[in-house]
JSON list of C-alpha atoms in Angstrom, two decimals:
[
{"chain": "A", "resi": 1, "resn": "UNK", "atom": "CA", "xyz": [169.79, 96.49, -25.53]},
{"chain": "A", "resi": 2, "resn": "UNK", "atom": "CA", "xyz": [170.95, 95.18, -22.41]},
{"chain": "A", "resi": 3, "resn": "UNK", "atom": "CA", "xyz": [172.11, 97.94, -19.79]},
{"chain": "A", "resi": 4, "resn": "UNK", "atom": "CA", "xyz": [175.45, 96.94, -18.57]},
{"chain": "A", "resi": 5, "resn": "UNK", "atom": "CA", "xyz": [177.13, 98.99, -15.97]},
{"chain": "A", "resi": 6, "resn": "UNK", "atom": "CA", "xyz": [180.94, 99.63, -16.46]},
{"chain": "A", "resi": 7, "resn": "UNK", "atom": "CA", "xyz": [181.27, 102.13, -13.99]},
{"chain": "A", "resi": 8, "resn": "UNK", "atom": "CA", "xyz": [182.23, 101.76, -10.26]},
{"chain": "A", "resi": 9, "resn": "UNK", "atom": "CA", "xyz": [180.83, 103.87, -7.42]},
{"chain": "A", "resi": 10, "resn": "UNK", "atom": "CA", "xyz": [182.95, 106.76, -6.73]},
{"chain": "A", "resi": 11, "resn": "UNK", "atom": "CA", "xyz": [184.28, 105.34, -3.55]},
{"chain": "A", "resi": 12, "resn": "UNK", "atom": "CA", "xyz": [185.58, 102.34, -5.43]},
{"chain": "A", "resi": 13, "resn": "UNK", "atom": "CA", "xyz": [187.33, 104.10, -8.12]},
{"chain": "A", "resi": 14, "resn": "UNK", "atom": "CA", "xyz": [191.00, 104.02, -8.15]},
{"chain": "A", "resi": 15, "resn": "UNK", "atom": "CA", "xyz": [192.55, 106.54, -5.87]},
{"chain": "A", "resi": 16, "resn": "UNK", "atom": "CA", "xyz": [195.84, 106.90, -3.92]},
{"chain": "A", "resi": 17, "resn": "UNK", "atom": "CA", "xyz": [194.67, 104.48, -1.25]},
{"chain": "A", "resi": 18, "resn": "UNK", "atom": "CA", "xyz": [192.87, 101.55, -2.74]},
{"chain": "A", "resi": 19, "resn": "UNK", "atom": "CA", "xyz": [194.69, 100.17, -5.41]},
{"chain": "A", "resi": 20, "resn": "UNK", "atom": "CA", "xyz": [194.77, 96.62, -3.85]},
{"chain": "A", "resi": 21, "resn": "UNK", "atom": "CA", "xyz": [191.01, 96.45, -3.69]},
{"chain": "A", "resi": 22, "resn": "UNK", "atom": "CA", "xyz": [190.54, 98.14, -7.39]},
{"chain": "A", "resi": 23, "resn": "UNK", "atom": "CA", "xyz": [192.76, 96.23, -9.22]},
{"chain": "A", "resi": 24, "resn": "UNK", "atom": "CA", "xyz": [190.76, 92.79, -9.00]},
{"chain": "A", "resi": 25, "resn": "UNK", "atom": "CA", "xyz": [187.29, 94.71, -9.32]},
{"chain": "A", "resi": 26, "resn": "UNK", "atom": "CA", "xyz": [188.65, 96.10, -12.75]},
{"chain": "A", "resi": 27, "resn": "UNK", "atom": "CA", "xyz": [189.89, 92.50, -14.08]},
{"chain": "A", "resi": 28, "resn": "UNK", "atom": "CA", "xyz": [186.65, 91.22, -13.31]},
{"chain": "A", "resi": 29, "resn": "UNK", "atom": "CA", "xyz": [184.74, 94.28, -15.16]},
{"chain": "A", "resi": 30, "resn": "UNK", "atom": "CA", "xyz": [187.21, 94.10, -18.13]},
{"chain": "A", "resi": 31, "resn": "UNK", "atom": "CA", "xyz": [186.83, 90.11, -18.22]},
{"chain": "A", "resi": 32, "resn": "UNK", "atom": "CA", "xyz": [183.16, 90.96, -18.37]},
{"chain": "A", "resi": 33, "resn": "UNK", "atom": "CA", "xyz": [183.25, 93.45, -21.20]},
{"chain": "A", "resi": 34, "resn": "UNK", "atom": "CA", "xyz": [185.72, 91.18, -22.80]},
{"chain": "A", "resi": 35, "resn": "UNK", "atom": "CA", "xyz": [188.71, 93.50, -22.85]},
{"chain": "A", "resi": 36, "resn": "UNK", "atom": "CA", "xyz": [191.22, 91.66, -20.03]},
{"chain": "A", "resi": 37, "resn": "UNK", "atom": "CA", "xyz": [193.15, 89.86, -22.70]},
{"chain": "A", "resi": 38, "resn": "UNK", "atom": "CA", "xyz": [193.37, 92.98, -25.01]},
{"chain": "A", "resi": 39, "resn": "UNK", "atom": "CA", "xyz": [194.91, 94.83, -22.11]},
{"chain": "A", "resi": 40, "resn": "UNK", "atom": "CA", "xyz": [197.22, 92.29, -20.49]},
{"chain": "A", "resi": 41, "resn": "UNK", "atom": "CA", "xyz": [198.48, 91.27, -24.28]},
{"chain": "A", "resi": 42, "resn": "UNK", "atom": "CA", "xyz": [197.50, 87.50, -23.61]},
{"chain": "A", "resi": 43, "resn": "UNK", "atom": "CA", "xyz": [195.05, 87.16, -26.59]},
{"chain": "A", "resi": 44, "resn": "UNK", "atom": "CA", "xyz": [196.65, 85.38, -30.02]},
{"chain": "A", "resi": 45, "resn": "UNK", "atom": "CA", "xyz": [197.06, 87.17, -32.87]},
{"chain": "A", "resi": 46, "resn": "UNK", "atom": "CA", "xyz": [194.25, 85.34, -34.48]},
{"chain": "A", "resi": 47, "resn": "UNK", "atom": "CA", "xyz": [191.84, 86.19, -31.73]},
{"chain": "A", "resi": 48, "resn": "UNK", "atom": "CA", "xyz": [192.82, 89.88, -31.52]},
{"chain": "A", "resi": 49, "resn": "UNK", "atom": "CA", "xyz": [192.19, 89.97, -35.22]},
{"chain": "A", "resi": 50, "resn": "UNK", "atom": "CA", "xyz": [188.98, 88.63, -35.19]},
{"chain": "A", "resi": 51, "resn": "UNK", "atom": "CA", "xyz": [187.67, 90.82, -31.99]},
{"chain": "A", "resi": 52, "resn": "UNK", "atom": "CA", "xyz": [189.06, 93.82, -33.98]},
{"chain": "A", "resi": 53, "resn": "UNK", "atom": "CA", "xyz": [186.80, 92.90, -36.87]},
{"chain": "A", "resi": 54, "resn": "UNK", "atom": "CA", "xyz": [183.70, 92.38, -34.71]},
{"chain": "A", "resi": 55, "resn": "UNK", "atom": "CA", "xyz": [184.51, 95.43, -32.82]},
{"chain": "A", "resi": 56, "resn": "UNK", "atom": "CA", "xyz": [186.77, 98.09, -34.08]},
{"chain": "A", "resi": 57, "resn": "UNK", "atom": "CA", "xyz": [186.59, 100.30, -31.35]},
{"chain": "A", "resi": 58, "resn": "UNK", "atom": "CA", "xyz": [187.60, 97.92, -28.42]},
{"chain": "A", "resi": 59, "resn": "UNK", "atom": "CA", "xyz": [190.78, 99.59, -27.47]},
{"chain": "A", "resi": 60, "resn": "UNK", "atom": "CA", "xyz": [188.91, 102.94, -27.05]},
{"chain": "A", "resi": 61, "resn": "UNK", "atom": "CA", "xyz": [186.21, 101.26, -25.08]},
{"chain": "A", "resi": 62, "resn": "UNK", "atom": "CA", "xyz": [188.90, 99.42, -22.90]},
{"chain": "A", "resi": 63, "resn": "UNK", "atom": "CA", "xyz": [190.69, 102.81, -22.36]},
{"chain": "A", "resi": 64, "resn": "UNK", "atom": "CA", "xyz": [187.25, 104.51, -21.44]},
{"chain": "A", "resi": 65, "resn": "UNK", "atom": "CA", "xyz": [186.34, 101.73, -18.80]},
{"chain": "A", "resi": 66, "resn": "UNK", "atom": "CA", "xyz": [189.89, 101.88, -17.18]},
{"chain": "A", "resi": 67, "resn": "UNK", "atom": "CA", "xyz": [189.83, 105.72, -17.25]},
{"chain": "A", "resi": 68, "resn": "UNK", "atom": "CA", "xyz": [186.45, 106.24, -16.31]},
{"chain": "A", "resi": 69, "resn": "UNK", "atom": "CA", "xyz": [187.10, 103.78, -12.73]},
{"chain": "A", "resi": 70, "resn": "UNK", "atom": "CA", "xyz": [190.17, 105.99, -11.64]},
{"chain": "A", "resi": 71, "resn": "UNK", "atom": "CA", "xyz": [189.75, 109.19, -10.24]},
{"chain": "A", "resi": 72, "resn": "UNK", "atom": "CA", "xyz": [190.18, 112.06, -12.52]},
{"chain": "A", "resi": 73, "resn": "UNK", "atom": "CA", "xyz": [193.69, 113.24, -11.28]},
{"chain": "A", "resi": 74, "resn": "UNK", "atom": "CA", "xyz": [195.01, 109.74, -11.73]},
{"chain": "A", "resi": 75, "resn": "UNK", "atom": "CA", "xyz": [193.18, 108.98, -14.96]},
{"chain": "A", "resi": 76, "resn": "UNK", "atom": "CA", "xyz": [194.57, 112.58, -16.36]},
{"chain": "A", "resi": 77, "resn": "UNK", "atom": "CA", "xyz": [198.17, 111.21, -15.29]},
{"chain": "A", "resi": 78, "resn": "UNK", "atom": "CA", "xyz": [198.11, 107.71, -16.79]},
{"chain": "A", "resi": 79, "resn": "UNK", "atom": "CA", "xyz": [196.24, 108.80, -19.95]},
{"chain": "A", "resi": 80, "resn": "UNK", "atom": "CA", "xyz": [199.19, 111.13, -21.28]},
{"chain": "A", "resi": 81, "resn": "UNK", "atom": "CA", "xyz": [201.79, 108.30, -19.90]},
{"chain": "A", "resi": 82, "resn": "UNK", "atom": "CA", "xyz": [199.90, 105.66, -21.80]},
{"chain": "A", "resi": 83, "resn": "UNK", "atom": "CA", "xyz": [199.59, 107.50, -25.25]},
{"chain": "A", "resi": 84, "resn": "UNK", "atom": "CA", "xyz": [196.03, 106.52, -25.13]},
{"chain": "A", "resi": 85, "resn": "UNK", "atom": "CA", "xyz": [196.76, 102.69, -25.58]},
{"chain": "A", "resi": 86, "resn": "UNK", "atom": "CA", "xyz": [194.63, 100.75, -22.79]},
{"chain": "A", "resi": 87, "resn": "UNK", "atom": "CA", "xyz": [197.53, 97.92, -22.57]},
{"chain": "A", "resi": 88, "resn": "UNK", "atom": "CA", "xyz": [199.93, 100.67, -21.53]},
{"chain": "A", "resi": 89, "resn": "UNK", "atom": "CA", "xyz": [197.87, 102.35, -19.22]},
{"chain": "A", "resi": 90, "resn": "UNK", "atom": "CA", "xyz": [197.25, 99.04, -17.32]},
{"chain": "A", "resi": 91, "resn": "UNK", "atom": "CA", "xyz": [201.22, 98.46, -17.23]},
{"chain": "A", "resi": 92, "resn": "UNK", "atom": "CA", "xyz": [201.82, 102.04, -16.19]},
{"chain": "A", "resi": 93, "resn": "UNK", "atom": "CA", "xyz": [199.12, 101.70, -13.38]},
{"chain": "A", "resi": 94, "resn": "UNK", "atom": "CA", "xyz": [200.59, 98.20, -12.39]}
]
């Protein structure tokens, strides 16, 4: 199994002062794992259905990547506001 690192170093995780540096890094990380179009709601219904069949836990994984790359206080705040939905989490942060 390939070891792919999905967690940014602690000093690069989202904080109250680094949003402009964090967002493009997260876009690249989510793209690498195939979740960017999921969270931005830019995938077609057909692509979404096919991806869900291949990986039924992809929404959970996308949300985990987002949360693990924010400081704990920010992650806890936005996870509540997003109702465990990675697309909403991304929108709330945006």
